[in-house]
CSV table of C-alpha atoms in Angstrom, one decimal:
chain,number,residue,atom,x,y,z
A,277,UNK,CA,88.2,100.1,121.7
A,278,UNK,CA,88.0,100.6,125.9
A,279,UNK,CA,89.7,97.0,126.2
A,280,UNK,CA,92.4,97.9,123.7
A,281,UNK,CA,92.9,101.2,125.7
A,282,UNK,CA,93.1,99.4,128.7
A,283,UNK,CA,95.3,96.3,127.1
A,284,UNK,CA,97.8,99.5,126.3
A,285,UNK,CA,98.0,100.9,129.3
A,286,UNK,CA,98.7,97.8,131.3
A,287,UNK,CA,101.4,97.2,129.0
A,288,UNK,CA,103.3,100.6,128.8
A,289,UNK,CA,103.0,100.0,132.5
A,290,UNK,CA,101.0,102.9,133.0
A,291,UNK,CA,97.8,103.6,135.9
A,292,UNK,CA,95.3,101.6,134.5
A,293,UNK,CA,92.5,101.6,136.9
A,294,UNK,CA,91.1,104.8,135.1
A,295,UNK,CA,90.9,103.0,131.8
A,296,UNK,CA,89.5,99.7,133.5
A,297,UNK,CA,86.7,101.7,136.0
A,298,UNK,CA,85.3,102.7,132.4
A,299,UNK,CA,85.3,100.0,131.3
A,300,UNK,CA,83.4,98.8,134.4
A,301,UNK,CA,81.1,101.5,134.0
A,302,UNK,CA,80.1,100.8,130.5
A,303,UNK,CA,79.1,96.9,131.1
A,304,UNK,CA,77.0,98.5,134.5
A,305,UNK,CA,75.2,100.0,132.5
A,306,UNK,CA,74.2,97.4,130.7
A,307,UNK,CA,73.7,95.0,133.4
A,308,UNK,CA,71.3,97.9,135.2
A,309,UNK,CA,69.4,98.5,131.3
A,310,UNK,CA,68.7,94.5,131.9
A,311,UNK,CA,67.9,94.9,135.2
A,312,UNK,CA,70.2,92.3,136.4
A,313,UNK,CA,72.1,92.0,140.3
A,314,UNK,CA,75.1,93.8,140.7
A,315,UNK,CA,76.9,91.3,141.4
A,316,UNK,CA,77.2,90.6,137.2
A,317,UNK,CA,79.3,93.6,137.4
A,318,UNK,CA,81.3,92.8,140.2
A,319,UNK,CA,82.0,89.3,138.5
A,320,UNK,CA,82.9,91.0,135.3
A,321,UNK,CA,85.6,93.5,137.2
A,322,UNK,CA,87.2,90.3,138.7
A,323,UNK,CA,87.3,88.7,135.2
A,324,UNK,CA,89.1,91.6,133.7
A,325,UNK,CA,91.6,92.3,137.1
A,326,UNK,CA,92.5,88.4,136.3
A,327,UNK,CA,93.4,89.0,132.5
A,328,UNK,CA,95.4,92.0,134.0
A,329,UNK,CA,97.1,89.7,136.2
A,330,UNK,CA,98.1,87.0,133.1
A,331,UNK,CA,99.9,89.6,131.2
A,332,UNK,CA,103.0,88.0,129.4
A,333,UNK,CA,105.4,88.8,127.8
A,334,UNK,CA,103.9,88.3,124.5
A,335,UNK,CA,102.0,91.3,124.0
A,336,UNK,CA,99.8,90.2,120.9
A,337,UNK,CA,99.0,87.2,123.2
A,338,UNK,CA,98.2,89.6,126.1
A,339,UNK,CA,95.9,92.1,124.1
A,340,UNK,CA,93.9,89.1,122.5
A,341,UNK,CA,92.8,88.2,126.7
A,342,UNK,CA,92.0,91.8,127.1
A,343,UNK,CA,90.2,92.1,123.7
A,344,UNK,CA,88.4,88.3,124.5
A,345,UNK,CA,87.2,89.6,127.2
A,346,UNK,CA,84.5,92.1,125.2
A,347,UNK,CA,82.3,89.0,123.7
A,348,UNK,CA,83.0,86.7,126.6
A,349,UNK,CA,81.9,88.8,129.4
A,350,UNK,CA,79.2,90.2,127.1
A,351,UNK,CA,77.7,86.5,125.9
A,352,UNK,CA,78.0,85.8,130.0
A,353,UNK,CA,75.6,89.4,130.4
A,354,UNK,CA,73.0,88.7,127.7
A,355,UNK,CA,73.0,84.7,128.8
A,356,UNK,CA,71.5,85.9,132.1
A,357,UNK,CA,69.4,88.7,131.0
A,358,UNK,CA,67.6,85.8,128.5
A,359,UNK,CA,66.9,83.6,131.8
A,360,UNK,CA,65.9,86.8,134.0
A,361,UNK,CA,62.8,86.9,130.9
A,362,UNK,CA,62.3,83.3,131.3
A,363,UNK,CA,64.3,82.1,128.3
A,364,UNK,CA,66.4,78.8,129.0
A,365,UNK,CA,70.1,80.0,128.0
A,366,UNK,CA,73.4,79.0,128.9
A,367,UNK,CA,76.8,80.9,127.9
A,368,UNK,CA,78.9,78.7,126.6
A,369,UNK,CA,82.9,78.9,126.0
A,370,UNK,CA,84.3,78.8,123.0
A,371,UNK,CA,87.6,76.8,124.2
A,372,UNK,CA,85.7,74.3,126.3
A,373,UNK,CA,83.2,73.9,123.0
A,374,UNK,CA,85.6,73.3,120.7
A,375,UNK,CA,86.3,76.3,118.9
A,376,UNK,CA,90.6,75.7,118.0
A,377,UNK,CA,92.2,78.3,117.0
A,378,UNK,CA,96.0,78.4,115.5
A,379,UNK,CA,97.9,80.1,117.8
A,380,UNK,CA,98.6,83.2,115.4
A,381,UNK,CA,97.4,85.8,118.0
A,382,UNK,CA,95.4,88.4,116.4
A,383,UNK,CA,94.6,87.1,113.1
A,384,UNK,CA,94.0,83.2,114.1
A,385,UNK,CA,92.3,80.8,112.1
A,386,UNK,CA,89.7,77.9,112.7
A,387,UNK,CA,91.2,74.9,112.7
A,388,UNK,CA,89.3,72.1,111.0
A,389,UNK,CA,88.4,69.6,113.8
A,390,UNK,CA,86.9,72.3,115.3
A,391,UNK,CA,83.9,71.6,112.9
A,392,UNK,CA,83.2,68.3,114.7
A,393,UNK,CA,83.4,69.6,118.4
A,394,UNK,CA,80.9,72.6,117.7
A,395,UNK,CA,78.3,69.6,116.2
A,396,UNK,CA,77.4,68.4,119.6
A,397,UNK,CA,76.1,72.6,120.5
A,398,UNK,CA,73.3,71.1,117.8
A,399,UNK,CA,71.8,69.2,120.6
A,400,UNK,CA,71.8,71.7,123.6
A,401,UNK,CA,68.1,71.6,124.9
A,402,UNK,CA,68.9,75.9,126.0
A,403,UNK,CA,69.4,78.5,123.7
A,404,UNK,CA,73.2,78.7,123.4
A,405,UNK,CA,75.2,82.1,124.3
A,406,UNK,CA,78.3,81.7,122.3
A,407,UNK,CA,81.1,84.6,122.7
A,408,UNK,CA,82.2,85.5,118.9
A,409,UNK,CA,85.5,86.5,118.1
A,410,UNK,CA,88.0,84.2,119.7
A,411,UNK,CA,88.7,80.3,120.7
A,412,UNK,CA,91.5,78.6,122.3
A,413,UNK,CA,94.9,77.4,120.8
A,414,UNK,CA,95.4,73.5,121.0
A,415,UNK,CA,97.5,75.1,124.0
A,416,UNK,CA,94.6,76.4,125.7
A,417,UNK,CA,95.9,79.9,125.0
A,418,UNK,CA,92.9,82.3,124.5
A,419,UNK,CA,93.4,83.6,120.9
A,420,UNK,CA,91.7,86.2,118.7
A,421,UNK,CA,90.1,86.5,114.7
A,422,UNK,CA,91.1,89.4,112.9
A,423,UNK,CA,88.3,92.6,113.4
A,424,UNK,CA,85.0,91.3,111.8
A,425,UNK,CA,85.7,88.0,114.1
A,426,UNK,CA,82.1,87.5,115.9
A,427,UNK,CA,80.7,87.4,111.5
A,428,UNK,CA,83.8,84.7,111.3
A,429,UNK,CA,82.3,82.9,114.2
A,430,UNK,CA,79.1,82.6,112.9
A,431,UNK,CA,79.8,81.2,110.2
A,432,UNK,CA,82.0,78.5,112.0
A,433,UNK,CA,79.1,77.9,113.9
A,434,UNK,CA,76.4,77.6,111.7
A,435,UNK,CA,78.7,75.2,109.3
A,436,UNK,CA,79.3,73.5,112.3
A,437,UNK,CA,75.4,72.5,113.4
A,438,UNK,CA,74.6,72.2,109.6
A,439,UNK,CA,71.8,75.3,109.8
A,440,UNK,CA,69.5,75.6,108.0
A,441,UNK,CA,70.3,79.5,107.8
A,442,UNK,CA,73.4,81.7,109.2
A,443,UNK,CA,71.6,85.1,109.7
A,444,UNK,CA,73.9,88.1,110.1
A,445,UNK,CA,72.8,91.2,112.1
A,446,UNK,CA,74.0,94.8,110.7
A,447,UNK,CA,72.7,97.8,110.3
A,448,UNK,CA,70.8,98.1,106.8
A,449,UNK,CA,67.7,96.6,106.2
A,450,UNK,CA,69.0,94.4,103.3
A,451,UNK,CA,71.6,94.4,100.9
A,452,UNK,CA,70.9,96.9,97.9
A,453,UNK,CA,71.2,96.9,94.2
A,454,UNK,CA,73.8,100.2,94.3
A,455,UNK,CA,75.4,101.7,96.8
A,456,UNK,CA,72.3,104.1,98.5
A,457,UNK,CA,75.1,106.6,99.7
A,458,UNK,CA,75.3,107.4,95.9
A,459,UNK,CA,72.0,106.2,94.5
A,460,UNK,CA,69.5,106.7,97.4
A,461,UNK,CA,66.7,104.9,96.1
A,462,UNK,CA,68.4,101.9,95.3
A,463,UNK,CA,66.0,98.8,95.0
A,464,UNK,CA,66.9,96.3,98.0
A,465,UNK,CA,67.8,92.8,96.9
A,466,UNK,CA,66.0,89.7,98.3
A,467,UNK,CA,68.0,87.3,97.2
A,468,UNK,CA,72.2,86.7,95.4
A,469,UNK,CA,74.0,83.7,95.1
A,470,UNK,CA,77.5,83.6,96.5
A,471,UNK,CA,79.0,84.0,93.1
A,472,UNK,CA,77.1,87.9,93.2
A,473,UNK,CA,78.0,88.9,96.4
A,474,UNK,CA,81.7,87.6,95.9
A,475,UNK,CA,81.8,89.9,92.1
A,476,UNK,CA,80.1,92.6,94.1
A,477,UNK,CA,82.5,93.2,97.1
A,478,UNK,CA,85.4,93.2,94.8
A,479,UNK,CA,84.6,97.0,94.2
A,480,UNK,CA,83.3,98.4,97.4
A,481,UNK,CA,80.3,96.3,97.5
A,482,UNK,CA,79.3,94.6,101.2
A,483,UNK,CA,78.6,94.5,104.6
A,484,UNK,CA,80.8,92.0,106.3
A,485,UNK,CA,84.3,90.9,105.1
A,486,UNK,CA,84.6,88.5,102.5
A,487,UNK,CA,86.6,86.2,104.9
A,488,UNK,CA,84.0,86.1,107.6
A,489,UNK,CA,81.6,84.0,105.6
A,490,UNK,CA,83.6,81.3,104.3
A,491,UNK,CA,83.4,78.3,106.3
A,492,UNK,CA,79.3,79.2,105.5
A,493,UNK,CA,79.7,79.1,102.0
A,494,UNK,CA,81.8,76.3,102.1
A,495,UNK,CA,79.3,74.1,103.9
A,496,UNK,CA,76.6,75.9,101.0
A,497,UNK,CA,74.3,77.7,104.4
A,498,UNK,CA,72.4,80.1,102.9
A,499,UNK,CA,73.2,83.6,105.1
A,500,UNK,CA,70.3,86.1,105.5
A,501,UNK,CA,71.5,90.0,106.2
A,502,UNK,CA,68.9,91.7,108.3
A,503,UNK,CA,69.0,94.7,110.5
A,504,UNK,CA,69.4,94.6,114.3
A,505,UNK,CA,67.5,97.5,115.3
A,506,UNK,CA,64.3,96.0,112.5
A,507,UNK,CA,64.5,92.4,112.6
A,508,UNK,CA,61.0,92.4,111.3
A,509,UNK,CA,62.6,93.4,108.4
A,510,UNK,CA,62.9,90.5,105.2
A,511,UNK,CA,66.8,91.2,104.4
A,512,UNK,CA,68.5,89.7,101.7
A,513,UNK,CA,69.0,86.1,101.5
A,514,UNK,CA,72.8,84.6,99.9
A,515,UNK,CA,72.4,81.4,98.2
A,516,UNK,CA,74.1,79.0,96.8
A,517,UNK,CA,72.1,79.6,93.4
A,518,UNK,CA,69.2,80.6,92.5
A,519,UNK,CA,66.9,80.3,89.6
A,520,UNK,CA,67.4,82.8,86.3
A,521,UNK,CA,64.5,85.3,87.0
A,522,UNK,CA,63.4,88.5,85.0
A,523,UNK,CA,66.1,90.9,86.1
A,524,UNK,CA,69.5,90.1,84.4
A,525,UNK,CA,71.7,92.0,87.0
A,526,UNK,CA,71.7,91.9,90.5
A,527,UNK,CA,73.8,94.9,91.7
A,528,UNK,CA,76.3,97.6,90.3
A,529,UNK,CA,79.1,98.3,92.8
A,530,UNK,CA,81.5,100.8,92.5
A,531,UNK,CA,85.2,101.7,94.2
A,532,UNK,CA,87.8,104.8,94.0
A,533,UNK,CA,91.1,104.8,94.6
A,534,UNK,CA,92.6,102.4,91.7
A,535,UNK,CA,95.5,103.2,89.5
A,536,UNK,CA,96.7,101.3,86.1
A,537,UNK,CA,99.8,100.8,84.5
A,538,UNK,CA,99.7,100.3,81.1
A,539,UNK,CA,102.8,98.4,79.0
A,540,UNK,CA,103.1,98.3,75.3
A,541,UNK,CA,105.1,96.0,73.5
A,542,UNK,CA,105.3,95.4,69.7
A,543,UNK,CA,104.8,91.3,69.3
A,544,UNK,CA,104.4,91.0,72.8
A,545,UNK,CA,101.6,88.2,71.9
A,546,UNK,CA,105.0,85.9,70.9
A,547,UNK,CA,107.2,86.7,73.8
A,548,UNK,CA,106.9,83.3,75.4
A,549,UNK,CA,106.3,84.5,79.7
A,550,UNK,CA,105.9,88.1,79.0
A,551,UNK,CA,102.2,88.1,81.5
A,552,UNK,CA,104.2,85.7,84.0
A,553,UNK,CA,107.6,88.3,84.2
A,554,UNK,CA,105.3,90.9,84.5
A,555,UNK,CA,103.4,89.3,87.6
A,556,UNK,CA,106.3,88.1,89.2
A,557,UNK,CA,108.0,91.5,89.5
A,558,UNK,CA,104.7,92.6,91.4
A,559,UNK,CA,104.8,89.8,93.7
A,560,UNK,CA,108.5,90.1,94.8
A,561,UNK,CA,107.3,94.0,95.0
A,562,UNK,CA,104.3,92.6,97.3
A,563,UNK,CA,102.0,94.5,95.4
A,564,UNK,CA,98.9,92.5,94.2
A,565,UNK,CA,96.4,93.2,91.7
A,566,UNK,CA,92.8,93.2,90.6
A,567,UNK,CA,92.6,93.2,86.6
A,568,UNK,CA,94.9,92.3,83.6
A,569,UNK,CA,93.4,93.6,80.5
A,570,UNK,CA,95.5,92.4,77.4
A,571,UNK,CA,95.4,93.2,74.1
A,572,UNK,CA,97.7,91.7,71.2
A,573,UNK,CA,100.5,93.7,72.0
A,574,UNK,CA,99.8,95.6,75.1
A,575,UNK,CA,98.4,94.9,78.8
A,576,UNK,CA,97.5,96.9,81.5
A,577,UNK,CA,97.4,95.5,85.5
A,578,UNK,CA,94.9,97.3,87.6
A,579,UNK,CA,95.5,97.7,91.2
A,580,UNK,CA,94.9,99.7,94.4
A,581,UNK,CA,96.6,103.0,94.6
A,582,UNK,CA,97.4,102.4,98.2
A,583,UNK,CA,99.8,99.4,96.6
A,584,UNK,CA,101.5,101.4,94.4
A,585,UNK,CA,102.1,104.2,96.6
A,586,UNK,CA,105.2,107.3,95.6
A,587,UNK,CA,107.6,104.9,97.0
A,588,UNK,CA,107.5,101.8,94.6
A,589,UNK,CA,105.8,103.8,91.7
A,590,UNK,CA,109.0,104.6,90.2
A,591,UNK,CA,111.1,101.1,91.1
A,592,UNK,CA,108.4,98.9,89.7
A,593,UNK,CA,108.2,101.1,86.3
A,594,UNK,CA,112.2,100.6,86.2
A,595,UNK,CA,112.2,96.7,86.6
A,596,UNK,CA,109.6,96.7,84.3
A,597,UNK,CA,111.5,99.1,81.6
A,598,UNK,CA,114.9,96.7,82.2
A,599,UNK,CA,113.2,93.4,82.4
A,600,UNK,CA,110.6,92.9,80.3
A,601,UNK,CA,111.9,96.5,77.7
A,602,UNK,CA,108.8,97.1,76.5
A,603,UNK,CA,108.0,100.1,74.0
A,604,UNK,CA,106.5,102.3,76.5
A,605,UNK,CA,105.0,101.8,80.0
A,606,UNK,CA,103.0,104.8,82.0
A,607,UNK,CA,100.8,104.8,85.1
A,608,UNK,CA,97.0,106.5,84.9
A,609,UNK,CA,96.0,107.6,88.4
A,610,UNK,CA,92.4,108.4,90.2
A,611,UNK,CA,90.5,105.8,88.3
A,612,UNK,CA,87.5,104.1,89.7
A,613,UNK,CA,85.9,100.7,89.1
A,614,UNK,CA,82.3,99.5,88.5
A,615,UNK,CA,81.2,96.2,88.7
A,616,UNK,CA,77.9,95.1,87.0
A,617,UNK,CA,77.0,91.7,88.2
A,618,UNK,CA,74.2,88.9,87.5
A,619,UNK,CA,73.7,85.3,87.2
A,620,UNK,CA,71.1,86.1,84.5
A,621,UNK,CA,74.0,88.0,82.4
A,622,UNK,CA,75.1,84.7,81.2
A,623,UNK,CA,71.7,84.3,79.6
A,624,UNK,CA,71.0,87.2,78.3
A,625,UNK,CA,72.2,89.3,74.7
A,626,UNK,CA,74.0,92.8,74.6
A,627,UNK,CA,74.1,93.3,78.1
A,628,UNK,CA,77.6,94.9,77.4
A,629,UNK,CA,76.1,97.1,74.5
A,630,UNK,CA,73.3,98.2,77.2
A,631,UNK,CA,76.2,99.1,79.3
A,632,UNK,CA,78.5,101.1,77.2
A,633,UNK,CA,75.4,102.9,75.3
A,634,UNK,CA,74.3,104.4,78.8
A,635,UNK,CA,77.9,105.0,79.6
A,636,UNK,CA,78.5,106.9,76.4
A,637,UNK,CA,74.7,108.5,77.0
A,638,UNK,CA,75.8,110.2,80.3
A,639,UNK,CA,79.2,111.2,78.9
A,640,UNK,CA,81.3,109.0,80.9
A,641,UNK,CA,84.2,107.6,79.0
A,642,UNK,CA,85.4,104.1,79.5
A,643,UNK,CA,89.6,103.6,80.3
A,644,UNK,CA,88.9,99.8,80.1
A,645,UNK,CA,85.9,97.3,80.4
A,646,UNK,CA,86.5,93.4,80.9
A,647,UNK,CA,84.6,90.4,81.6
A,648,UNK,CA,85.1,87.5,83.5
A,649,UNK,CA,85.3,83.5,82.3
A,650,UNK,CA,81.9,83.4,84.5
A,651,UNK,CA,80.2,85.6,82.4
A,652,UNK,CA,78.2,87.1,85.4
A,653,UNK,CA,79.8,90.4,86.0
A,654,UNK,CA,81.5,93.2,83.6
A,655,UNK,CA,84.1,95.6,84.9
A,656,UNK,CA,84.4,99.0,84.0
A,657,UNK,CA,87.1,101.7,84.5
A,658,UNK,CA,86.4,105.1,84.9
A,659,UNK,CA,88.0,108.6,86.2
A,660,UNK,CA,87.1,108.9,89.9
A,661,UNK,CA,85.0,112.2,89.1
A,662,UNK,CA,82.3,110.3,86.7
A,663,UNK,CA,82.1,107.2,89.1
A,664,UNK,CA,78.8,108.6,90.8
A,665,UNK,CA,77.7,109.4,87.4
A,666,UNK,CA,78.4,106.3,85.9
A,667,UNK,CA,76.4,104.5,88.5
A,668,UNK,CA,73.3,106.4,88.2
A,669,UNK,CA,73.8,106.0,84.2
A,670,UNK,CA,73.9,101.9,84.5
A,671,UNK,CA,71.2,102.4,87.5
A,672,UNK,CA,69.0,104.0,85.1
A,673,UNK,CA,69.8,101.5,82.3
A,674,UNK,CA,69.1,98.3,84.5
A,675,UNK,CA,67.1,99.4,87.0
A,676,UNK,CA,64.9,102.3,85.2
């Protein structure tokens, strides 16, 4: 956020040499916590008064050198603190590595013979200091990952060297079974396949963006979560798969902030397209969605409230009423989703019974339930006011 500050200021032409003395301030205190020379400091303000100097006239360009310059100068600080302790490291850059970026500034993506570059780090002899969040365009342009970059790097790397296992510092000693802000004795899970954590995050479930760990589930790395300030700790391993064992479900997640709109249509089962016309007015309103519960002659589409804000609410509902003149169409606000989610659901019988009956138990009515093709999650909707409620309920049931 202090490079950003400073990256504005140089650009609205403003003094920036407050902004950039704290940001000078901040990595000297660092480099005197390490107990490193000086001069690290002094080579970091010349570093940043030379990104100053580059500024163009692109300013997305411009703010991803300024924002770079966090990681890079940071890798380049813990790089000599771990030789200072007698720990062969070298700080290596991400251009000269290998790491391509497209040059979409701000939200750039790996290109693919990147993959083969980053192989040869495999054989550095020195523990390798690699800056996360940005790489260089084919252009040699410095270019930046969206926020959540350094995870995305990770992941590049460890798919890269073919590791055995990508771990991922946070700040929770695992991932657990239910949200602990809710449930706060929520059992910790040791160990979810991708497929889980995927089903999971959908409503509010994670620690890292779903994006960031893709090139690791691609090349099938299994990633460990584990806390930075315990590392002791065992964390939660993410697998590829893993073996049935005696608990059927793995977590319950939960999310607010989801609205419905419900259509009814007499013999809408025989209207040839009805689904399709019905998604294709959301896409050209850019509005995307996360369920499409159908019945024989109705469907709903649930989505994000924030998609279907005051401003489309009522032209979506008229291109609906004129193109696809169904019987009646209405919108249900403030409902919340749960997702209950487990490789050993697909095994096991009345795992949706168990679910509704401790539903019903706690007096928490269902809007709409669905399951996936996969068979290893169910989705629930309820009013935003029994989500905490309904979590404890299906806690109870699952977890006792």
């Amino acid at each position: 956020d202090l490079l950003i500050a400073l990256g504005d200021t140089v650009l609205e032409g403003g003094d920036y040499e407050p902004a950039l003395q704290g940001v000078v301030a901040r990595y000297a205190e660092i480099q005197q916590n390490f107990d490193l020379p000086e001069s690290v400091t002094s080579t970091i303000e010349a570093d940043l008064r030379g990104r100053i100097e580059t500024r163009t006239a692109n300013a997305l360009q411009f703010m991803d050198i300024m924002k770079a310059s966090g990681e890079d100068n940071n890798a380049k600080l813990i790089a000599a603190a771990f030789n200072k302790k007698g720990h062969a490291a070298k700080y290596v850059n991400p251009g000269e590595a290998g790491m391509l970026l497209s040059a979409e500034f701000g939200n750039a993506e790996v290109l693919p013979e990147s993959f083969d570059r980053l192989a040869a780090l495999k054989a550095s002899p020195e523990i390798v200091i690699f800056p996360g969040f940005f790489g260089s365009t084919k252009a040699g342009e410095v270019a930046t990952f969206p926020r959540g970059g350094s995870d995305i790097t990770g992941a590049i790397l460890a798919a890269a060297v073919k590791a055995d296992v990508y771990e991922n510092f946070t700040d929770v000693d695992s991932v657990y079974a239910m949200d602990p802000r809710l449930v706060p004795n929520a059992p910790a899970i040791e160990r979810m396949t991708y497929r889980e954590r995927r089903e999971l995050a959908y409503a509010g479930f994670g620690v890292f963006h779903d994006e960031a760990i893709i090139p690791a589930v691609h090349a099938e790395i299994p990633i460990c979560i584990k806390n930075t300030n315990r590392p002791e700790a065992p964390g939660t391993m993410i697998v590829p798969e893993r073996k049935y064992e005696q608990t059927e479900v793995a977590g319950i997640s939960s999310a607010d902030g989801f609205c419905a709109i419900y259509i009814d249509k007499y013999m809408m089962n025989r209207e040839v397209g009805f689904g399709r016309r019905l998604l294709q007015i959301l896409e050209e309103e850019d509005i995307s969605y996360e369920h499409t519960p159908s019945g024989i002659d109705n469907m709903s589409v649930i989505l994000q409230s924030a998609e279907l804000g005051a401003d489309k609410e009522a032209g979506v509902l008229g291109r609906i009423t004129a193109e696809l003149e169904p019987d009646n169409v209405s919108v249900e606000h403030g409902l919340a989703l749960l997702m209950v989610v487990g490789e050993g659901m697909n095994y096991a019988v009345g795992m949706a019974a168990k679910a509704t009956q401790a539903l019903g138990d706690a007096g928490v009515n269902i809007e709409m339930i669905n399951q996936g093709a996969s068979e290893i999650s169910m989705m629930f909707a309820v009013k935003d006011i029994d989500r905490k409620k309904a979590v404890h309920a299906l806690g109870s049931a699952f977890f006792g």
